[in-house]
mmCIF file of C-alpha atoms in Angstrom:
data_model
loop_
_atom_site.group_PDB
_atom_site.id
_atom_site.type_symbol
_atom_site.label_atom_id
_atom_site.label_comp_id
_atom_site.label_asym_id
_atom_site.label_seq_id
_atom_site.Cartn_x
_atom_site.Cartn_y
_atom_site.Cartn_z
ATOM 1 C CA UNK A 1 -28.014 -107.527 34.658
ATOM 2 C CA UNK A 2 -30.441 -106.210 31.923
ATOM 3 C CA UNK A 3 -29.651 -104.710 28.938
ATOM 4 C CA UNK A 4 -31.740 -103.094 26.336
ATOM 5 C CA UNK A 5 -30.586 -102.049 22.966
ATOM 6 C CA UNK A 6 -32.543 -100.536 20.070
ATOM 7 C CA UNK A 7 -31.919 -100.599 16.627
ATOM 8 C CA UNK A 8 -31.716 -99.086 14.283
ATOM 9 C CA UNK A 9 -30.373 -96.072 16.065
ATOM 10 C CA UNK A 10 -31.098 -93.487 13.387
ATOM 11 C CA UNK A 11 -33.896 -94.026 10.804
ATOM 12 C CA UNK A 12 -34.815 -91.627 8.282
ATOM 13 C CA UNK A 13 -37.708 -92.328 5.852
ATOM 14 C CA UNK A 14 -40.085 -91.148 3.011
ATOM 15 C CA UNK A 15 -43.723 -90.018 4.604
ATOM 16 C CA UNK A 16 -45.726 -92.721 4.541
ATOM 17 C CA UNK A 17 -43.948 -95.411 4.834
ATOM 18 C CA UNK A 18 -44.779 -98.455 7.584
ATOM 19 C CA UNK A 19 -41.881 -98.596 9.524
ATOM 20 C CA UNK A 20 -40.526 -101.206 12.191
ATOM 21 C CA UNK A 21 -38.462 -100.592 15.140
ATOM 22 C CA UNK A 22 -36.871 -102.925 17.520
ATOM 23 C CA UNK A 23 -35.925 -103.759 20.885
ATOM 24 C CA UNK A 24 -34.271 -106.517 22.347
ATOM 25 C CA UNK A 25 -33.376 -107.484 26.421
ATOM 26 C CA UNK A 26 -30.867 -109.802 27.731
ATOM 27 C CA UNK A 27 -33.218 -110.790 30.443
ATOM 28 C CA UNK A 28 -36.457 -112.659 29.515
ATOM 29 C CA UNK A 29 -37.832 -112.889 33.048
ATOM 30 C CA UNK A 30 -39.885 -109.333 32.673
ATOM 31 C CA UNK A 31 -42.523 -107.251 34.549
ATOM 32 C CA UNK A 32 -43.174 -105.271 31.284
ATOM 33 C CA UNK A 33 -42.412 -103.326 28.928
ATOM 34 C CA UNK A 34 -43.223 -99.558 28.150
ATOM 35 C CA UNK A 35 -42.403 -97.396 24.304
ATOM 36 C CA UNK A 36 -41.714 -93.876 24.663
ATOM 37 C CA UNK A 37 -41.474 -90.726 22.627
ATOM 38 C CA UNK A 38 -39.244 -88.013 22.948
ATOM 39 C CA UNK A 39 -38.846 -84.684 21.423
ATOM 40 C CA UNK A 40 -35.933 -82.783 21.206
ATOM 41 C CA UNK A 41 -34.919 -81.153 24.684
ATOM 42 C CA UNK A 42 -38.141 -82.475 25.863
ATOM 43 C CA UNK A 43 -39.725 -85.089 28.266
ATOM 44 C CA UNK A 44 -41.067 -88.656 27.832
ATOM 45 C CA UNK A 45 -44.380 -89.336 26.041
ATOM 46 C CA UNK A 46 -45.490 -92.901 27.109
ATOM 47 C CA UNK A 47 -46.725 -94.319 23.855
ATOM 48 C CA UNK A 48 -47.841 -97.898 25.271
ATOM 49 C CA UNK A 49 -47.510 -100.057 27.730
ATOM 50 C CA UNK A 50 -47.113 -104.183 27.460
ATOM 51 C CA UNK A 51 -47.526 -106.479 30.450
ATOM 52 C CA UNK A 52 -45.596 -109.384 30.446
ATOM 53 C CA UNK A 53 -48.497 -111.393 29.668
ATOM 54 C CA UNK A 54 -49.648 -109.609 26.820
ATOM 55 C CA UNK A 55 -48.254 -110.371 23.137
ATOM 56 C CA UNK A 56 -49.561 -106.840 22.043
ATOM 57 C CA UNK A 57 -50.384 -103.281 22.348
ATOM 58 C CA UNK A 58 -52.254 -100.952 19.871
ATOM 59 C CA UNK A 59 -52.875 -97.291 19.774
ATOM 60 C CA UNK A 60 -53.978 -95.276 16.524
ATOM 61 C CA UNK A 61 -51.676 -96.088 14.172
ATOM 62 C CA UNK A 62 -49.000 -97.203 16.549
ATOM 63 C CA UNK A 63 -48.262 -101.230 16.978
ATOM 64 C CA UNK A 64 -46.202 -102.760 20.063
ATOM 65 C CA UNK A 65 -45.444 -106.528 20.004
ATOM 66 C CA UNK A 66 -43.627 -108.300 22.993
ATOM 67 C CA UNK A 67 -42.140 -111.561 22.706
ATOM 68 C CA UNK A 68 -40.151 -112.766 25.665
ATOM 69 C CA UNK A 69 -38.559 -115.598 24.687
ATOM 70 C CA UNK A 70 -37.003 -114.181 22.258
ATOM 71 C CA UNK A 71 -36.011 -110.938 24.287
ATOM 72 C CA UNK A 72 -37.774 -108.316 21.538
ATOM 73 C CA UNK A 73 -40.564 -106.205 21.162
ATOM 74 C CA UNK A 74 -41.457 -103.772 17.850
ATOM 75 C CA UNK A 75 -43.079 -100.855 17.650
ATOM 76 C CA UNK A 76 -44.839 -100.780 14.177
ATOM 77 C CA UNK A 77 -45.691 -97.461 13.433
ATOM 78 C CA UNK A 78 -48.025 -97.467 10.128
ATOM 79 C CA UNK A 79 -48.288 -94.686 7.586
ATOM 80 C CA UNK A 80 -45.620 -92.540 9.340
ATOM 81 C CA UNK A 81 -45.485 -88.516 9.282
ATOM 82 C CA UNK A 82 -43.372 -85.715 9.222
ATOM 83 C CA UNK A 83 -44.982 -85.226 12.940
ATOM 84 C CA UNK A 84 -43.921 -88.561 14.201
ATOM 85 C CA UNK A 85 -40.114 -87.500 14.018
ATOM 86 C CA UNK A 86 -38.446 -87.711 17.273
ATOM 87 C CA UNK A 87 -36.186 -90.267 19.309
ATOM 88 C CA UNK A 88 -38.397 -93.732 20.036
ATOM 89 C CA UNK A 89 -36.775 -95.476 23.852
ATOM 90 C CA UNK A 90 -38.600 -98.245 25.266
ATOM 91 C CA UNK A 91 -37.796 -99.285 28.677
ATOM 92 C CA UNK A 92 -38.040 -102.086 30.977
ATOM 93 C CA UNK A 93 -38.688 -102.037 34.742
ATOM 94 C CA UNK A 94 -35.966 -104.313 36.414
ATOM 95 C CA UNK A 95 -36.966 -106.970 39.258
ATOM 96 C CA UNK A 96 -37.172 -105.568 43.006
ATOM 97 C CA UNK A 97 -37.400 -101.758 42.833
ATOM 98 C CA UNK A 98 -39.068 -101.768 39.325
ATOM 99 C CA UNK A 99 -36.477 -98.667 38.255
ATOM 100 C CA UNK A 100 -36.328 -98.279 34.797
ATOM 101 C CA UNK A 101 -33.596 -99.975 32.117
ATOM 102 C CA UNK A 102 -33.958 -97.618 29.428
ATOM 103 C CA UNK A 103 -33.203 -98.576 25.676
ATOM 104 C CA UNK A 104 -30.551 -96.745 23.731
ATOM 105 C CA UNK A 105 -33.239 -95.341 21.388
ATOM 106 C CA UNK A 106 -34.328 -94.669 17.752
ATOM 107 C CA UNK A 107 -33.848 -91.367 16.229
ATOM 108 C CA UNK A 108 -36.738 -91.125 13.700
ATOM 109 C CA UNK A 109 -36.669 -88.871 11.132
ATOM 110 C CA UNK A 110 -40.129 -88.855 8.110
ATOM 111 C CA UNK A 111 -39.479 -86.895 5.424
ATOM 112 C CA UNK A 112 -42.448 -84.714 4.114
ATOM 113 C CA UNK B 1 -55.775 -85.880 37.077
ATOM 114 C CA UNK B 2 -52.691 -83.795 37.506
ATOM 115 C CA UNK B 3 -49.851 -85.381 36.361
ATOM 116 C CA UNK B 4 -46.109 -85.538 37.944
ATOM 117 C CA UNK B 5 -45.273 -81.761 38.160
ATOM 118 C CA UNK B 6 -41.083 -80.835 38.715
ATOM 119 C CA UNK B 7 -40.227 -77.321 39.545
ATOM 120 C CA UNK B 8 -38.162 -76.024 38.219
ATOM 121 C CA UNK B 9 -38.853 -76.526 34.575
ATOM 122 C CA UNK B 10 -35.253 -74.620 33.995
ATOM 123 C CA UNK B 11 -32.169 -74.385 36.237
ATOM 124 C CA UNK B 12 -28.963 -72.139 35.622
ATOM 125 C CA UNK B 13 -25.978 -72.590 38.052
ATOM 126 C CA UNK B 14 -22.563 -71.686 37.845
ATOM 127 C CA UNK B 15 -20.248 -74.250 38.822
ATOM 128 C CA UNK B 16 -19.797 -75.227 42.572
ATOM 129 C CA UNK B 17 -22.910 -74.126 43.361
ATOM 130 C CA UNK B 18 -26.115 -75.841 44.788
ATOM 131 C CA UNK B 19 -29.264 -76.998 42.840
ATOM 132 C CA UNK B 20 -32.475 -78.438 44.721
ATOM 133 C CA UNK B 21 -34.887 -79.848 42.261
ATOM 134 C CA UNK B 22 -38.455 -80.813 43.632
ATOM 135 C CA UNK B 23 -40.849 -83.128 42.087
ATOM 136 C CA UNK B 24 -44.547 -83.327 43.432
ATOM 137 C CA UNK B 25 -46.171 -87.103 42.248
ATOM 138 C CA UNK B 26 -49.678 -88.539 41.407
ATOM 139 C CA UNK B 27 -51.860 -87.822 44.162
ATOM 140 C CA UNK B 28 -51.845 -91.689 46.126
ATOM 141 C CA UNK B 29 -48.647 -92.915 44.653
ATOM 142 C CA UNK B 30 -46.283 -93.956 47.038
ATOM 143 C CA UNK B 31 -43.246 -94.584 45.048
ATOM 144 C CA UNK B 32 -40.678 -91.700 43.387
ATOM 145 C CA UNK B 33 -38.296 -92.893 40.882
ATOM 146 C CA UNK B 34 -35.355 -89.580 39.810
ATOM 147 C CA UNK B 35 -33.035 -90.149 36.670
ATOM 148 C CA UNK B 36 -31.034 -88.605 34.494
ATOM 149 C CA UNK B 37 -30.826 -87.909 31.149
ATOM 150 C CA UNK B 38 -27.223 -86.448 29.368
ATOM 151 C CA UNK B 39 -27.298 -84.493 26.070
ATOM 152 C CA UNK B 40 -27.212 -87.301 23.347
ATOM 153 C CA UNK B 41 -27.968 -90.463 26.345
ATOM 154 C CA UNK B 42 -30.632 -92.434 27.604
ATOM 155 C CA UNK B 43 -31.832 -91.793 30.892
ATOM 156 C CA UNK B 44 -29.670 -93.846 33.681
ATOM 157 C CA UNK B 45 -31.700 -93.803 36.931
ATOM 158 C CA UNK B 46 -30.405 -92.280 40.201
ATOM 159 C CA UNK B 47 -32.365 -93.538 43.103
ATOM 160 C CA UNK B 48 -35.839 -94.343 44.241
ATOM 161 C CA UNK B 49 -38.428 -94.046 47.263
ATOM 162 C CA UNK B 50 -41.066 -96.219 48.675
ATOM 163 C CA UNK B 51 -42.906 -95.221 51.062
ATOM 164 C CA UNK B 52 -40.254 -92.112 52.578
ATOM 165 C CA UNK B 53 -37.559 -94.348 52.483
ATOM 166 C CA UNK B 54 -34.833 -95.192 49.990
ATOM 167 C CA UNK B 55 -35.404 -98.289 47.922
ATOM 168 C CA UNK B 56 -33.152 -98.459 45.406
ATOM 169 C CA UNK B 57 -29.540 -96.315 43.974
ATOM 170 C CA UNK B 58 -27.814 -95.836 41.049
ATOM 171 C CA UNK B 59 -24.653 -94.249 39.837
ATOM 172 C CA UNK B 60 -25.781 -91.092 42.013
ATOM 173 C CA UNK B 61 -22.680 -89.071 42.581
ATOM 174 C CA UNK B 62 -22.205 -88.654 46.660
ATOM 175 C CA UNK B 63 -22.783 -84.530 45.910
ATOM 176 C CA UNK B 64 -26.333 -85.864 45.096
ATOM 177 C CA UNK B 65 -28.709 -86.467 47.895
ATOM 178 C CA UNK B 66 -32.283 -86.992 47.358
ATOM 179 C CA UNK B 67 -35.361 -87.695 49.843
ATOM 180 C CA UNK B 68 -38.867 -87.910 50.288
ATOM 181 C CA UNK B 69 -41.384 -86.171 52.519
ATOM 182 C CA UNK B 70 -44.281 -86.884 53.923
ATOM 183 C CA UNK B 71 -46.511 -85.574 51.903
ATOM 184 C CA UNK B 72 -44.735 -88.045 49.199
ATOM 185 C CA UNK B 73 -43.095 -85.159 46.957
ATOM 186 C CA UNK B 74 -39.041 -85.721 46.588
ATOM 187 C CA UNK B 75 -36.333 -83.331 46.582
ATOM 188 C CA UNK B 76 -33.268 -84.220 44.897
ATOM 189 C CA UNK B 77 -30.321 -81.856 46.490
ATOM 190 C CA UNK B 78 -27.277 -81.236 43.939
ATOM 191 C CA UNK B 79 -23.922 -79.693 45.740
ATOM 192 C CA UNK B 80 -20.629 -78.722 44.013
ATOM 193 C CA UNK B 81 -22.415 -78.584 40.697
ATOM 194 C CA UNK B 82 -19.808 -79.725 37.799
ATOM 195 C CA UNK B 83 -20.017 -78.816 34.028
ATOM 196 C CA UNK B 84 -21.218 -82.752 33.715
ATOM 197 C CA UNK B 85 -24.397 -82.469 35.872
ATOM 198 C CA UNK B 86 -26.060 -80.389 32.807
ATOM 199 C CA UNK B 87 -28.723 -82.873 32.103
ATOM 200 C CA UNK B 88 -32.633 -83.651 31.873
ATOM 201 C CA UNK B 89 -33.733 -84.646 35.274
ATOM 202 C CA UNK B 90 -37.009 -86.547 35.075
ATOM 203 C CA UNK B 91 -38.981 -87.508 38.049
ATOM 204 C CA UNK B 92 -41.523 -90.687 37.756
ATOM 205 C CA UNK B 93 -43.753 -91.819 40.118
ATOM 206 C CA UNK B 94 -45.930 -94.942 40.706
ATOM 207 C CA UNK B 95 -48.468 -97.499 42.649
ATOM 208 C CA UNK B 96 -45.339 -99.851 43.985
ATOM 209 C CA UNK B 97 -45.300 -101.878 41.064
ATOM 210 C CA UNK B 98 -47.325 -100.285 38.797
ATOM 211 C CA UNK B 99 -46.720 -98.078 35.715
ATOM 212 C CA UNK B 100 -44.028 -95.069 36.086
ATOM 213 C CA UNK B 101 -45.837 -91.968 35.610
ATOM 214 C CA UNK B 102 -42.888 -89.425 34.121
ATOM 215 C CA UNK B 103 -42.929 -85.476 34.456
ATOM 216 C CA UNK B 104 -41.565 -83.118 32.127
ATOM 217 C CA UNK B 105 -38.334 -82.541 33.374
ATOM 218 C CA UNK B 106 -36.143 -80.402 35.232
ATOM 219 C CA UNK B 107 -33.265 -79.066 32.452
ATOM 220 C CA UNK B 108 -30.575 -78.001 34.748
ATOM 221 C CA UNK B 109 -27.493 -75.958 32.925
ATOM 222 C CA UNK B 110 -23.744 -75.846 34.876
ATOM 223 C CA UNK B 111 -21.903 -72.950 33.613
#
């Protein structure tokens, strides 16, 4: 059965500042693997998306590696901001049915 | 495109009532994922539909049924509504195996 944890599961951090944040999976054999954001009391965000052959994802200033053989991906978010505060999940479609495995999540917090 | 639209955005029950919670996907996608999302929790998916027909359940309470039509948009149907079913509900959709497409949410309060 897969299992996704994130960590850390709080971060808080000076603006500007490159930050890392990880996910790791108990099952290697994946479809692919998606980083969201999420507001307070608000819905998903889909930040990027990595197929299971890719090794990487970019958007703007935001990073996503994926490296299944060692069960972890990282979102690198560079020269964070106040604005980029909120809770980080990624998730991982299981085998079959392709529902979701979410991770426990990152809450981010930049400091102006 | 439109995006996955839920209606309601916001739901107020009291307790032992019923809740029906419609979500409406992509235009062409033919699969509709619901889950659920506690204050403080990850989402935990509920069940799935490919194609009109159930294709996957989670830890969906039995006062919980759910189905989809056949113009593809889902209902999910709530009875005997407990203080614990306040949660996000988030409907996804998708191409079979392709990316899930998530709406904004259906925040349904049990008082």
């Amino acid at each position: 059965k897969q299992e996704v944890t994130q960590i850390p599961a709080a971060l808080s951090v000076p603006e500007g500042e490159n930050l890392v944040l990880n996910c790791s999976f108990t099952d290697s054999a994946i479809y692919n693997l998606q980083w969201f954001r999420q507001d307070p009391g608000k819905g998903l965000t889909s930040l990027l998306l990595i197929q299971s052959s890719q090794r990487e994802q970019t958007s703007g200033r935001l990073n996503a590696s994926l490296d299944k053989s060692s069960g972890r991906s990282t979102l690198y978010i560079a020269a964070s901001q106040p604005g980029d505060s909120a809770t980080y999940l990624c998730a991982i479609p299981t085998s079959g049915t392709y529902k979701y495995i979410f991770g426990t999540g990152t809450r981010l917090k930049v400091l102006a | 495109a439109a995006g996955v639209i839920q209606s309601p955005r916001h739901l107020i029950k009291e307790k032992r009532e019923t809740a029906t919670l419609k979500c409406y996907p992509i235009s062409r996608h033919d699969t509709v994922y619901w889950y659920q999302q506690g204050p403080g929790q990850d989402p935990q998916f509920l069940i799935s539909f490919y194609e009109k027909m159930q294709s996957d359940k989670g830890s969906i309470p039995d006062r919980f049924s759910a189905q989809q039509f056949s113009d593809y948009h889902s209902e999910l149907n709530m009875s005997s509504l407990e203080l614990g079913d306040s949660a996000l509900y988030f409907c996804a959709s998708s191409l079979v195996t392709d990316t899930q497409y998530f709406g904004p949410g259906t925040r349904l309060t049990v008082l």
